[in-house]
Coordinates of C-alpha atoms and ligand atoms in Angstrom, one line a residue:
M180 CA 68.5 80.1 154.0
P181 CA 70.6 77.4 155.7
K182 CA 68.9 75.5 158.6
K183 CA 70.1 75.9 162.1
S184 CA 72.9 73.6 163.1
L185 CA 71.8 71.6 166.2
N186 CA 73.7 70.3 169.2
I187 CA 72.5 66.7 169.6
L188 CA 73.4 64.3 172.4
F189 CA 72.8 60.8 171.2
A190 CA 72.4 58.4 174.1
S191 CA 72.6 54.7 173.7
S192 CA 73.5 51.6 175.7
E193 CA 75.5 50.2 172.7
A194 CA 77.1 51.4 169.5
V195 CA 79.4 50.0 166.9
P196 CA 82.4 49.9 167.0
F197 CA 82.5 50.1 170.8
I198 CA 80.1 47.3 171.8
K199 CA 77.3 45.5 170.0
T200 CA 74.6 43.0 170.9
G201 CA 72.1 43.8 168.1
G202 CA 70.7 46.4 165.7
L203 CA 70.7 49.2 168.2
A204 CA 74.5 49.2 168.1
D205 CA 74.5 49.4 164.3
V206 CA 72.1 52.4 164.3
S207 CA 73.9 54.2 167.2
G208 CA 77.2 53.8 165.4
S209 CA 76.1 54.8 161.9
L210 CA 73.3 57.5 162.3
P211 CA 75.3 60.1 164.3
P212 CA 78.1 60.5 161.7
V213 CA 75.6 61.0 158.9
L214 CA 73.8 63.6 161.0
R215 CA 77.2 65.3 161.5
G216 CA 77.5 65.3 157.7
L217 CA 74.3 67.3 157.6
G218 CA 76.0 70.0 159.7
H219 CA 74.9 69.1 163.3
D220 CA 77.2 68.7 166.3
V221 CA 76.2 65.2 167.3
R222 CA 78.0 63.5 170.2
L223 CA 77.4 60.0 171.3
I224 CA 77.2 59.0 175.0
L225 CA 77.7 55.4 176.2
P226 CA 78.4 53.6 179.4
A227 CA 82.2 53.0 179.8
Y228 CA 82.2 49.2 179.4
P229 CA 85.7 47.8 179.2
E230 CA 85.3 47.2 175.4
A231 CA 84.3 50.8 174.9
L232 CA 87.2 52.1 176.9
D233 CA 89.6 50.0 174.8
R234 CA 88.2 51.2 171.5
M235 CA 88.0 54.9 172.3
V236 CA 90.9 57.1 171.2
R237 CA 92.3 60.3 172.6
T238 CA 90.5 59.7 175.8
K239 CA 90.5 62.3 178.5
E240 CA 88.5 63.1 181.6
V241 CA 86.3 66.2 181.2
A242 CA 84.1 66.2 184.2
Q243 CA 83.3 64.5 187.5
L244 CA 79.7 64.0 188.3
R245 CA 78.0 63.4 191.6
L246 CA 74.7 61.7 190.8
P247 CA 71.8 61.1 193.3
G248 CA 71.6 57.6 194.6
H249 CA 75.2 56.7 193.6
H250 CA 78.0 56.8 196.1
E251 CA 80.9 57.0 193.7
T252 CA 82.0 60.0 191.8
V253 CA 81.3 59.3 188.2
R254 CA 83.9 60.3 185.6
L255 CA 82.9 61.6 182.3
L256 CA 85.4 60.8 179.6
E257 CA 85.6 62.4 176.2
G258 CA 87.3 60.9 173.1
T259 CA 86.5 59.8 169.6
G260 CA 85.6 56.7 167.8
E261 CA 87.9 55.5 165.0
N262 CA 85.8 57.6 162.5
G263 CA 86.4 60.8 164.5
L264 CA 82.9 60.9 166.1
P265 CA 83.0 62.6 169.5
V266 CA 82.0 60.3 172.2
Y267 CA 81.4 60.6 176.0
L268 CA 81.8 57.6 178.2
V269 CA 80.1 57.4 181.6
D270 CA 82.8 55.8 183.8
A271 CA 81.3 54.2 186.9
P272 CA 83.4 51.1 187.4
S273 CA 81.0 49.4 189.9
A274 CA 78.2 49.6 187.2
F275 CA 80.0 49.1 183.9
Q276 CA 83.4 47.5 184.4
R277 CA 82.3 44.0 183.9
G278 CA 83.1 41.4 181.2
G279 CA 80.7 40.0 178.7
N280 CA 77.3 41.3 177.7
P281 CA 76.1 44.8 178.7
Y282 CA 72.8 43.5 179.9
L283 CA 73.4 39.8 180.9
G284 CA 75.5 38.1 183.5
P285 CA 77.6 35.0 182.8
K286 CA 74.6 32.7 183.2
G287 CA 72.7 34.5 180.4
V288 CA 70.2 36.2 182.8
D289 CA 69.9 40.0 183.4
W290 CA 72.4 41.6 185.7
P291 CA 70.4 42.0 189.0
D292 CA 71.3 45.6 189.2
N293 CA 70.4 46.7 185.7
H294 CA 67.8 49.1 187.1
R295 CA 70.5 50.9 189.1
R296 CA 73.1 50.7 186.2
F297 CA 70.8 52.3 183.7
T298 CA 69.3 54.8 186.1
L299 CA 72.9 55.9 186.7
F300 CA 73.6 56.2 183.0
S301 CA 70.3 58.1 182.4
R302 CA 71.2 60.5 185.2
A303 CA 74.6 61.1 183.6
V304 CA 73.0 61.7 180.2
T305 CA 70.5 64.1 181.8
A306 CA 73.4 66.0 183.5
V307 CA 75.2 66.5 180.2
G308 CA 71.9 67.3 178.4
L309 CA 71.2 70.0 181.0
N310 CA 74.8 71.4 180.7
H311 CA 75.4 70.5 184.3
A312 CA 78.7 68.8 183.5
G313 CA 80.6 72.0 182.8
L314 CA 81.2 71.2 179.2
E315 CA 80.2 74.6 177.8
W316 CA 78.1 72.8 175.3
K317 CA 74.4 73.7 175.2
V318 CA 72.4 70.7 174.0
D319 CA 69.3 71.3 171.8
I320 CA 68.2 67.7 171.5
V321 CA 68.8 64.6 173.6
H322 CA 68.1 61.6 171.4
T323 CA 67.4 58.5 173.6
N324 CA 67.0 54.9 172.6
D325 CA 65.2 52.0 174.2
W326 CA 64.5 51.3 177.8
Q327 CA 68.0 51.8 179.0
T328 CA 67.7 55.5 178.4
G329 CA 63.9 55.8 178.9
L330 CA 64.3 57.7 182.2
V331 CA 66.1 60.6 180.5
P332 CA 63.0 62.3 179.1
A333 CA 61.3 61.8 182.4
L334 CA 64.2 63.4 184.3
L335 CA 64.4 66.3 181.9
N336 CA 60.6 66.8 182.2
S337 CA 60.8 68.4 185.7
E338 CA 63.5 70.9 184.6
W339 CA 62.8 74.5 183.4
Q340 CA 65.6 75.1 180.9
K341 CA 65.9 71.9 179.1
P342 CA 66.7 70.4 175.6
A343 CA 64.0 68.8 173.6
S344 CA 63.9 65.0 173.9
V345 CA 63.4 62.3 171.3
F346 CA 62.9 58.7 172.3
T347 CA 63.4 55.9 169.7
I348 CA 61.8 52.5 170.1
H349 CA 64.1 49.9 168.6
N350 CA 62.1 47.0 170.2
L351 CA 59.0 47.6 172.3
S352 CA 59.1 44.1 173.8
Y353 CA 62.0 45.0 176.1
L354 CA 60.0 47.1 178.6
G355 CA 62.7 47.6 181.3
L356 CA 60.5 46.4 184.1
I357 CA 61.1 47.1 187.8
N358 CA 59.0 46.5 190.9
Y359 CA 58.2 49.1 193.5
P360 CA 60.9 48.1 196.0
A361 CA 63.5 48.4 193.2
F362 CA 62.0 51.8 192.2
S363 CA 62.4 53.1 195.7
E364 CA 66.1 52.3 195.7
L365 CA 66.6 54.7 192.8
Y366 CA 65.8 58.1 194.5
L367 CA 63.7 59.0 191.5
P368 CA 61.0 61.7 191.7
A369 CA 58.1 59.9 193.5
D370 CA 55.5 61.3 191.1
L371 CA 57.0 59.2 188.3
W372 CA 55.2 56.2 189.8
R373 CA 51.8 56.9 188.5
M374 CA 49.7 55.7 185.6
E375 CA 50.5 58.8 183.4
G376 CA 54.2 58.2 184.2
M377 CA 56.2 55.0 184.4
E378 CA 53.9 52.9 186.5
F379 CA 52.8 49.9 184.4
Y380 CA 50.2 47.4 185.7
G381 CA 51.6 47.5 189.2
N382 CA 55.3 47.5 188.1
G383 CA 57.3 50.3 186.6
S384 CA 58.7 50.4 183.0
F385 CA 61.7 52.5 182.0
L386 CA 60.5 52.2 178.4
K387 CA 57.1 53.6 179.3
A388 CA 58.8 56.6 181.0
G389 CA 60.4 57.4 177.6
L390 CA 57.1 57.1 175.8
A391 CA 55.2 59.2 178.4
Y392 CA 57.7 62.1 178.6
A393 CA 59.6 62.4 175.3
D394 CA 58.7 65.4 173.1
Q395 CA 58.8 63.1 170.1
I396 CA 58.7 59.3 169.8
T397 CA 60.0 57.4 166.8
T398 CA 60.3 53.8 165.9
V399 CA 62.4 52.3 163.3
S400 CA 60.0 51.6 160.4
P401 CA 56.7 53.1 159.3
T402 CA 54.8 49.7 159.5
Y403 CA 56.0 49.0 163.0
A404 CA 54.9 52.5 164.0
K405 CA 51.3 51.4 163.0
E406 CA 51.6 47.9 164.4
I407 CA 52.5 49.0 167.9
L408 CA 49.2 50.9 168.1
T409 CA 47.4 47.5 168.2
G410 CA 47.0 44.9 171.0
T411 CA 49.0 42.3 169.0
F412 CA 52.2 44.3 168.9
G413 CA 51.7 46.9 171.6
Y414 CA 52.8 45.0 174.7
G415 CA 50.1 46.7 176.8
L416 CA 51.4 50.2 175.7
E417 CA 49.1 50.5 172.7
G418 CA 46.8 52.8 174.6
L419 CA 49.6 55.2 175.6
L420 CA 51.0 55.1 172.0
Q421 CA 47.6 55.8 170.5
Y422 CA 47.3 58.8 172.9
R423 CA 50.7 60.0 171.8
S424 CA 50.3 59.1 168.1
D425 CA 50.5 62.8 167.0
H426 CA 54.1 62.6 168.3
L427 CA 54.9 59.2 167.0
D428 CA 56.8 58.6 163.6
G429 CA 58.3 55.6 161.9
I430 CA 61.6 56.2 160.2
L431 CA 63.2 53.3 158.5
N432 CA 66.8 52.5 159.7
G433 CA 69.6 52.9 157.1
I434 CA 72.7 50.9 157.0
D435 CA 76.4 51.8 156.9
Y436 CA 77.3 51.5 153.3
D437 CA 81.0 51.6 154.0
V438 CA 80.9 48.6 156.4
W439 CA 78.4 46.7 154.4
N440 CA 79.7 47.0 150.9
P441 CA 80.3 43.7 148.9
A442 CA 82.7 45.6 146.6
T443 CA 85.1 46.4 149.4
D444 CA 84.3 43.9 152.2
L445 CA 87.6 42.5 153.5
H446 CA 85.7 39.6 155.2
L447 CA 84.8 38.2 151.7
D448 CA 87.1 35.9 149.8
H449 CA 85.9 37.5 146.6
R450 CA 84.5 41.0 146.4
F451 CA 81.8 41.7 143.9
D452 CA 79.2 44.2 142.8
V453 CA 76.1 44.0 140.6
S454 CA 78.3 44.1 137.4
N455 CA 80.3 41.0 138.3
L456 CA 77.8 38.7 140.2
D457 CA 79.7 35.6 138.9
Q458 CA 82.3 36.3 141.6
R459 CA 79.7 35.4 144.2
V460 CA 80.0 31.6 143.6
H461 CA 83.5 31.7 145.0
N462 CA 82.2 33.0 148.3
K463 CA 79.5 30.4 148.3
R464 CA 82.1 27.6 147.9
A465 CA 84.2 29.1 150.6
L466 CA 81.2 29.2 152.9
Q467 CA 80.3 25.6 152.2
R468 CA 83.9 24.7 153.0
E469 CA 83.9 26.8 156.2
F470 CA 80.7 25.0 157.3
D471 CA 81.9 21.6 156.2
L472 CA 79.0 21.2 153.7
P473 CA 79.3 19.4 150.4
E474 CA 80.6 21.9 147.8
R475 CA 77.8 22.1 145.4
D476 CA 77.3 25.1 143.2
N477 CA 73.7 24.2 142.2
A478 CA 72.5 23.6 145.8
M479 CA 70.4 26.5 147.0
L480 CA 72.3 27.8 150.1
L481 CA 70.1 29.4 152.7
G482 CA 71.3 31.5 155.6
Y483 CA 70.0 32.7 159.0
I484 CA 71.8 35.2 161.3
G485 CA 70.3 36.5 164.5
R486 CA 69.6 36.3 168.1
L487 CA 68.0 33.0 169.0
V488 CA 64.8 34.3 170.6
D489 CA 61.1 33.6 169.9
Q490 CA 60.8 37.0 168.1
K491 CA 63.1 35.9 165.3
G492 CA 61.2 32.7 164.3
A493 CA 64.2 30.4 164.0
D494 CA 61.9 27.7 165.3
L495 CA 59.7 28.1 162.1
I496 CA 62.8 27.3 160.0
L497 CA 63.5 24.3 162.2
D498 CA 60.0 23.1 161.7
I499 CA 60.2 23.0 157.9
L500 CA 63.7 21.3 157.7
P501 CA 62.2 17.8 157.2
R502 CA 60.2 19.2 154.3
L503 CA 63.2 20.9 152.9
H504 CA 65.2 17.7 153.2
T505 CA 62.7 15.8 151.0
L506 CA 63.3 18.4 148.2
G507 CA 67.1 17.7 148.2
N508 CA 69.7 20.1 146.8
V509 CA 69.1 22.7 149.5
Q510 CA 71.6 23.7 152.2
M511 CA 71.0 25.8 155.3
V512 CA 73.5 27.6 157.6
F513 CA 72.7 29.2 160.9
L514 CA 74.6 31.8 162.9
G515 CA 73.2 32.9 166.3
S516 CA 73.1 32.6 170.0
G517 CA 70.4 33.1 172.6
N518 CA 67.9 30.8 174.2
Q519 CA 69.4 27.5 175.2
Y520 CA 66.6 25.4 173.9
L521 CA 67.0 27.0 170.4
E522 CA 70.7 26.5 170.5
K523 CA 70.2 22.9 171.4
A524 CA 67.6 22.5 168.6
L525 CA 70.0 23.8 166.0
R526 CA 72.7 21.4 167.1
E527 CA 70.2 18.5 166.9
A528 CA 69.1 19.7 163.4
Q529 CA 72.7 19.6 162.3
F530 CA 73.0 16.1 163.7
H531 CA 69.8 14.9 161.9
F532 CA 70.6 16.5 158.5
P533 CA 74.4 16.5 158.3
E534 CA 74.5 17.0 154.6
M535 CA 72.1 19.9 154.7
V536 CA 72.2 21.8 158.0
R537 CA 75.1 23.5 159.7
C538 CA 75.0 25.8 162.7
R539 CA 77.5 28.1 164.4
V540 CA 76.4 29.0 167.9
G541 CA 78.0 32.3 169.0
Y542 CA 78.6 35.8 167.8
D543 CA 80.9 36.2 164.8
E544 CA 81.0 39.5 162.9
G545 CA 83.2 38.2 160.0
L546 CA 81.1 35.1 159.5
S547 CA 77.9 37.2 159.3
H548 CA 79.5 39.1 156.3
R549 CA 80.5 35.8 154.7
I550 CA 77.0 34.4 155.0
E551 CA 75.5 37.5 153.4
G552 CA 78.2 37.3 150.6
G553 CA 77.9 33.6 150.0
C554 CA 74.3 32.4 150.6
D555 CA 71.7 32.5 147.8
A556 CA 68.9 33.5 150.0
F557 CA 68.4 34.7 153.6
L558 CA 65.6 33.6 155.9
M559 CA 64.0 36.1 158.3
P560 CA 60.7 34.7 159.5
S561 CA 60.5 37.1 162.5
R562 CA 57.2 37.1 164.3
F563 CA 57.6 40.9 164.6
E564 CA 60.5 43.0 163.5
P565 CA 60.7 46.7 164.3
C566 CA 63.1 47.3 161.4
G567 CA 65.5 44.4 161.0
L568 CA 68.9 45.0 159.5
N569 CA 69.9 41.6 158.1
Q570 CA 67.4 41.8 155.3
L571 CA 68.9 45.2 154.3
Y572 CA 72.5 43.7 154.4
S573 CA 71.1 40.7 152.4
L574 CA 69.6 43.0 149.7
R575 CA 72.9 44.8 149.4
Y576 CA 74.8 41.6 149.1
G577 CA 72.5 39.9 146.5
C578 CA 71.4 37.4 149.1
V579 CA 67.7 37.3 148.3
P580 CA 65.6 37.8 151.5
V581 CA 62.6 35.5 152.4
V582 CA 60.7 37.3 155.1
H583 CA 57.6 37.6 157.1
A584 CA 55.8 40.7 155.9
T585 CA 55.9 42.6 159.2
G586 CA 57.4 45.9 160.5
G587 CA 60.6 46.9 158.7
L588 CA 60.6 43.7 156.7
A589 CA 57.4 44.7 155.1
D590 CA 58.8 48.2 154.4
S591 CA 62.0 47.0 152.8
V592 CA 61.4 43.8 150.8
V593 CA 59.2 43.9 147.8
D594 CA 57.5 40.5 147.3
V595 CA 57.8 38.7 143.9
T596 CA 54.4 38.8 142.2
A597 CA 53.4 38.9 138.6
E598 CA 53.0 42.7 139.0
T599 CA 56.3 43.4 140.8
L600 CA 58.2 41.3 138.3
K601 CA 56.6 43.2 135.4
N602 CA 57.4 46.6 136.9
G603 CA 60.9 45.5 138.0
T604 CA 60.5 46.3 141.7
A605 CA 60.6 42.7 143.2
T606 CA 63.5 42.2 145.6
G607 CA 62.5 39.1 147.7
F608 CA 59.8 36.7 148.9
S609 CA 57.4 37.5 151.7
F610 CA 54.6 35.7 153.6
Q611 CA 51.7 37.0 155.7
N612 CA 51.3 34.3 158.4
A613 CA 54.2 33.8 160.8
D614 CA 53.9 30.0 160.9
P615 CA 55.7 27.1 159.3
D616 CA 53.3 26.9 156.4
G617 CA 53.6 30.6 155.7
L618 CA 57.4 30.3 155.6
W619 CA 57.1 27.2 153.5
Y620 CA 54.9 28.9 151.0
A621 CA 57.4 31.7 150.4
L622 CA 60.4 29.5 150.4
R623 CA 58.8 27.1 147.9
R624 CA 58.3 30.1 145.5
A625 CA 61.9 31.2 146.0
L626 CA 63.2 27.7 145.4
V627 CA 61.2 27.3 142.2
C628 CA 62.4 30.6 140.9
Y629 CA 66.0 29.9 141.9
Q630 CA 66.0 26.4 140.2
S631 CA 63.9 27.1 137.1
R632 CA 64.4 30.8 136.3
P633 CA 68.1 31.8 136.9
D634 CA 67.6 34.9 134.7
L635 CA 64.8 36.1 136.9
W636 CA 66.7 35.2 140.1
R637 CA 69.6 37.4 138.9
A638 CA 67.2 40.2 138.1
I639 CA 65.8 40.1 141.7
M640 CA 69.3 40.0 143.2
A641 CA 70.3 43.0 141.1
R642 CA 67.3 45.0 141.9
G643 CA 67.9 44.4 145.7
M644 CA 71.6 45.4 145.3
E645 CA 70.6 48.6 143.6
S646 CA 68.0 49.6 146.2
D647 CA 69.1 52.5 148.4
F648 CA 69.0 51.8 152.1
S649 CA 71.8 54.2 153.0
W650 CA 71.2 56.6 155.9
H651 CA 70.8 59.6 153.6
K652 CA 67.1 59.8 153.4
S653 CA 66.3 58.6 157.0
A654 CA 68.9 61.1 158.5
K655 CA 67.0 63.9 156.9
Q656 CA 63.8 62.6 158.4
Y657 CA 65.4 62.7 161.8
Q658 CA 66.6 66.2 161.2
Q659 CA 63.0 67.2 160.4
L660 CA 61.9 65.5 163.5
Y661 CA 64.4 67.3 165.7
Y662 CA 63.1 70.7 164.4
K663 CA 59.6 69.5 165.1
A664 CA 60.6 68.6 168.7
L665 CA 62.0 72.1 169.1
G666 CA 58.7 73.5 168.0
G667 CA 59.3 74.5 164.4
E668 CA 62.0 74.8 161.8
P669 CA 64.5 77.3 163.2
R670 CA 66.7 79.0 160.7
V671 CA 70.0 80.7 161.2
Ligands
ADP269 P1 68.0 42.8 166.7 O1 68.5 44.2 167.0 O2 66.6 42.5 167.1 O3 69.0 41.8 167.2 P2 68.6 43.5 163.9 O4 68.3 42.7 162.6 O5 68.0 44.8 163.9 O6 68.0 42.6 165.1 O7 70.1 43.6 164.1 C1 70.9 42.5 164.5 C2 72.4 42.8 164.2 O8 73.2 41.9 164.9 C3 72.8 42.7 162.8 O9 73.8 43.5 162.5 C4 73.2 41.2 162.7 O10 74.1 40.9 161.7 C5 73.9 41.1 164.0 N1 74.0 39.8 164.6 C6 73.0 39.1 165.3 N2 73.4 37.9 165.7 C7 74.7 37.8 165.3 C8 75.7 36.8 165.4 N3 75.4 35.6 166.1 N4 76.9 37.0 164.9 C9 77.2 38.1 164.2 N5 76.3 39.1 164.1 C10 75.1 39.0 164.6

C-alpha cells in the first residue's frame, strides 16, 4: 500500500539558489525537491531578502499577516524557484530588505535586531503552519532548521490543532542567545522563559527552544548526533539532548548531484568523470594560472574552502605551512572569508610563501567548483563538523579529502589503512587529534601516497567518485522521521 503523502512546510533562513552563507542553504535548497520526488507536497518558506525576491519567479501576494509585536502588516508572497519548487517569502521590509549578509551588518557583526527579525519570521512560519494564513493548505509537518526558526516548535506547542514539528541542528554552536530585556520586547509567551523552555544559564536561546519543544530533533550526521551528547561538543545543551535522545536522530546530508557533477559542471574548463580522469590535469593547470602559481603538474595542489572561523581549523593549516614548505613541490590555495585575524594570516602566508600559497578572501561559487575540480587533495581539519559538505563535493570531484575524523567527516571519509586499501573502501586520509601534528600526520601520509603510488592514488580518487552521497537515502530517512513525528506510519 502506498504511504500517505504529507504536506511539509520547510522553514529556513537561507536556501540555494535564493541566498547562501553556508551548508544550511545547500541543504534547504536540495532536500525539499527530493522529498517532493517521493510524493510529498513540500514548500519552502524563507525571509524575503532582496536576493530572494530577485530570484523568485511567478511571485504573487497570497496573504497579509498581522503578527504580535510587529507594527507592519507582513505580506506572504508565493512563487517558485527556478526548479519549480513552491516557495513562500515572508515580506517584512523593515526586517529583511537589507543588503549583504542575512545575519551580519556591514561591519561583520550581528544585526542588532536579529532577535526581532527571526521572531517575526518564526511567527510567520507558525501562522502558515497553523493554516492561519488562509492558504487552504493543511500542514502535517513543519520542518525547522537552526536557531533562526527555533521558536517555531515553541510557538506551536501551545496550540491545540497543530502540525508535528521537526527541528534540525545544522550547527549547535550558534545558540541564538538573547538576554531578558530583549526577550521582553518580543511579546512571547512568558512561560517560555524557564529552564525547561528557552531559558539558558540566565539568558535565552532560540536554539534551545527548538530542542525543548520539537517533536523530533535531527542533526546532520550520525556521529555528530552522538558527539553533541557530550560536554565537549554539547555547548551546555548536552543534558537536554541526553534527556531528549529518544527523539534525536542523525541523518547525513546529501548533496545536489546536478549542481555538483564534474561531468557537466560549467564552472570547469574541462569536464570529467571517473572514466577520463586524465582531463583533470587541465583544470589543475587552469587553477594554478588563476591563482598565479607556478604551473607544475607534479606539484601536489591542496585546497581549502570555507568560512574562516575557529571551527574550521584553517589555523591548523597555517601552522604547518613552514613544514610543508621544507618538503617542496606542494602548493596550497585557500578560498574563504570570516574572522579578520584569519583573513590577515592568510594574506601573510601568501606573502611569506609566494611560490606555494595563494589565497582568495571572499565568497566565490564558481571558484569553489574550480578548486574541487583542479586540486589534488582537499584539507578539512575542522575542530568539529556537524556534517560538512565540501568533503562530499571533494569526493565527487576526485579531490582526495584529508579530514579530522569528527562528525560528518568521520561518517563520510574512509581513512586509508592497510585494511581499507585491501577491501577497496579507502576514500581519503583522516586524523584523530585536531591539532597541527594530527593534520601533519595525515597530510604526510597523503603526500607519500600521491608522490610514490600514483596507481593507488587514482584508485582512492575513483572510489570516492563512485561513492553515493546523493539525497536519495537520506531523504527516505527524513520521510520515516516525519511519520514517526506524526505518531506512526500512516497509510492512505
Ligand atoms: P558551514 O555550513 O559550516 O559553513 P559546510 O561545509 O556545511 O560548512 O557548507 C559550506 C558551504 O559553503 C559549501 O557549499 C561551501 O562550498 C560553501 N562555501 C563556504 N565558503 C565559501 C566561499 N568563500 N566561497 C564559495 N563557497 C563557499
